[in-house]
Each structure stands twice: as structure tokens, then as C-alpha cells.
Short mmCIF file of C-alpha atoms in Angstrom, two decimals:
data_model
loop_
_atom_site.label_atom_id
_atom_site.label_comp_id
_atom_site.label_asym_id
_atom_site.label_seq_id
_atom_site.Cartn_x
_atom_site.Cartn_y
_atom_site.Cartn_z
CA MET D 263 16.10 -26.67 -41.57
CA ARG D 264 13.38 -24.54 -40.01
CA ALA D 265 10.81 -27.34 -40.44
CA GLN D 266 13.18 -29.78 -38.72
CA LEU D 267 13.68 -27.41 -35.80
CA THR D 268 9.92 -26.91 -35.46
CA SER D 269 9.37 -30.68 -35.54
CA LEU D 270 12.08 -31.21 -32.92
CA LEU D 271 10.54 -28.60 -30.59
CA LEU D 272 7.08 -30.11 -31.03
CA LEU D 273 8.38 -33.61 -30.33
CA SER D 274 10.28 -32.51 -27.20
CA THR D 275 7.18 -30.69 -25.93
CA LEU D 276 5.02 -33.77 -26.43
CA LEU D 277 7.55 -36.04 -24.75
CA GLY D 278 7.88 -33.60 -21.84
CA CYS D 279 4.13 -33.60 -21.29
CA SER D 280 3.88 -37.38 -21.35
CA ALA D 281 6.82 -37.74 -18.95
CA GLN D 282 5.02 -35.84 -16.18
CA SER D 283 3.63 -37.83 -13.28
CA GLN D 284 0.35 -39.54 -14.08
CA GLU D 285 -0.71 -39.61 -10.40
CA PRO D 286 -3.80 -37.50 -9.73
CA THR D 287 -3.62 -34.56 -7.38
CA PRO D 288 -4.62 -35.77 -3.90
CA LYS D 289 -8.14 -34.76 -2.91
CA LEU D 290 -9.70 -34.24 0.48
CA GLN D 291 -10.72 -37.60 1.95
CA HIS D 292 -13.01 -38.37 4.88
CA ALA D 293 -10.98 -38.95 8.03
CA ARG D 294 -11.16 -39.93 11.68
CA LEU D 295 -9.05 -38.82 14.61
CA THR D 296 -6.29 -41.16 15.79
CA GLU D 297 -6.79 -39.97 19.40
CA PRO D 298 -9.22 -37.63 21.23
CA GLN D 299 -8.43 -33.98 20.44
CA SER D 300 -11.65 -32.19 21.35
CA GLU D 301 -9.99 -28.91 22.37
CA LEU D 302 -8.18 -28.53 19.02
CA ILE D 303 -11.34 -29.45 17.14
CA ALA D 304 -13.37 -26.89 19.14
CA LYS D 305 -10.83 -24.16 18.35
CA GLY D 306 -10.86 -25.06 14.64
CA ILE D 307 -14.65 -24.97 14.50
CA ALA D 308 -14.65 -21.63 16.34
CA ARG D 309 -12.25 -20.17 13.73
CA LEU D 310 -14.33 -21.63 10.93
CA MET D 311 -17.64 -20.30 12.28
CA HIS D 312 -16.26 -17.01 13.68
CA SER D 313 -17.63 -17.92 17.09
CA LYS D 314 -16.44 -18.77 20.57
CA PRO D 315 -15.21 -22.34 21.09
CA ILE D 316 -17.97 -24.80 21.91
CA ALA D 317 -17.84 -27.92 24.03
CA ILE D 318 -16.93 -30.96 21.94
CA ALA D 319 -17.23 -34.53 23.25
CA ASP D 320 -13.97 -36.44 23.69
CA ASP D 321 -15.09 -39.05 21.15
CA ALA D 322 -15.89 -36.49 18.41
CA PHE D 323 -14.58 -37.68 15.03
CA ILE D 324 -13.23 -40.91 16.59
CA ASN D 325 -15.86 -43.29 15.14
CA SER D 326 -17.23 -41.12 12.33
CA SER D 327 -16.04 -38.37 10.00
CA VAL D 328 -19.20 -36.31 10.71
CA LEU D 329 -20.00 -34.26 13.82
CA VAL D 330 -23.43 -32.74 14.53
CA THR D 331 -23.64 -29.93 17.09
CA ASP D 332 -26.39 -27.68 18.41
CA SER D 333 -26.89 -24.44 16.50
CA MET D 334 -24.21 -21.82 17.06
CA ASN D 335 -24.39 -18.07 17.42
CA VAL D 336 -22.32 -16.82 14.47
CA LEU D 337 -20.46 -13.59 15.26
CA ASP D 338 -18.89 -10.88 13.13
CA ALA D 339 -15.32 -9.58 13.62
CA GLN D 340 -16.50 -7.30 16.47
CA GLY D 341 -18.18 -10.18 18.32
CA ASN D 342 -21.76 -9.16 17.47
CA PRO D 343 -24.32 -11.75 16.33
CA ILE D 344 -24.78 -11.79 12.56
CA MET D 345 -28.42 -11.21 11.68
CA GLY D 346 -30.01 -14.00 9.69
CA LYS D 347 -27.48 -16.55 10.90
CA GLN D 348 -29.29 -17.47 14.11
CA LEU D 349 -30.92 -20.68 12.97
CA ALA D 350 -32.24 -23.40 15.24
CA MET D 351 -30.95 -26.15 12.94
CA PRO D 352 -28.00 -28.24 14.15
CA GLU D 353 -24.63 -27.56 12.59
CA ARG D 354 -22.87 -30.40 10.75
CA PHE D 355 -19.14 -30.71 10.23
CA GLU D 356 -16.90 -33.29 8.62
CA LEU D 357 -13.27 -34.18 9.24
CA LEU D 358 -11.12 -34.43 6.12
CA ILE D 359 -7.48 -35.15 5.31
CA LYS D 360 -5.17 -34.25 2.42
CA ASN D 361 -1.42 -34.94 2.39
CA LYS D 362 -1.43 -35.74 6.14
CA MET D 363 -3.08 -32.36 6.93
CA CYS D 364 -6.46 -32.50 8.68
CA PHE D 365 -9.32 -30.10 7.90
CA VAL D 366 -12.76 -29.46 9.33
CA ARG D 367 -15.52 -28.51 6.86
CA HIS D 368 -18.91 -27.00 7.62
CA LEU D 369 -21.29 -29.14 5.57
CA ASP D 370 -23.85 -26.43 4.81
CA SER D 371 -21.49 -23.65 3.70
CA LYS D 372 -18.58 -25.89 2.57
CA ALA D 373 -16.22 -23.49 4.41
CA THR D 374 -13.07 -25.39 5.36
CA GLU D 375 -10.50 -24.73 8.09
CA PRO D 376 -7.06 -26.42 8.34
CA LEU D 377 -6.24 -28.17 11.63
CA PRO D 378 -2.42 -28.30 11.56
CA LEU D 379 -1.96 -29.78 15.05
CA VAL D 380 -4.69 -32.43 14.74
CA LYS D 381 -3.73 -36.04 14.02
CA CYS D 382 -6.14 -37.95 11.82
CA LYS D 383 -6.14 -40.76 9.27
CA PRO D 384 -8.18 -41.40 6.13
CA ILE D 385 -11.20 -43.68 6.33
CA ASN D 386 -10.60 -46.64 4.05
#
């Protein structure tokens, strides 16, 4: 009787595992904006980089999922420049989407910021 109960529990566990959805968890995909949204993008990048908003062209992320900007002054929570972060190299960002939510990612640090009000679509 005990062996039958153990077998039944093992069988139900195996069937339960195989009945789960076989669809993979959605991953971040490269995306493009569906319309110009430079102000929202600038605010998202400012949050991501802990800096003041920068000027972003109206066509940013419209034709490409990558944006290259001039170097930024990275600030700490008190608004002071962070030593060692003042590089002359351009900053690179990419626009991503997951489950209809847009994100901006800093390519060097891989830091990612959600952009809940931004409308974008995956690049096919």
C-alpha cells in the first residue's frame, strides 16, 4: 500500500511538471520607438546615469536600437561629480522591450532602467 502511494505521488509530480507551459520566459529584445519620445528617453537616461537630463534628438531610437551620446558627467546622490567617472568616451545606450515594457540599457555598465510611458516595438 505504501509503495503504491509513493508511486502515485511520484507519477502525479512528473505529470504536473510536464503539464507546465513549455514557452520560454520572454527575454529583453532590441526595440525601436513607434513615435518620437525624446523627452521621456532623456529622463530615463538621466535616472539610469544619475545625471541631469541631456538633449536627445527627436529621431533617437526611431531607426536603430542603439543611441550614442557625448560623455556625461555622472553625479552622486548629492549632485557632486563622481571621481573616476569623467571619461571623454561617448556613452552608448540600447532600447529594449520585454512584455510590452520598454527599457533603456547602458551598454558599458549593463545598467537598465524601465521606461513605463515609452511606446516601442521589437525589431524583427
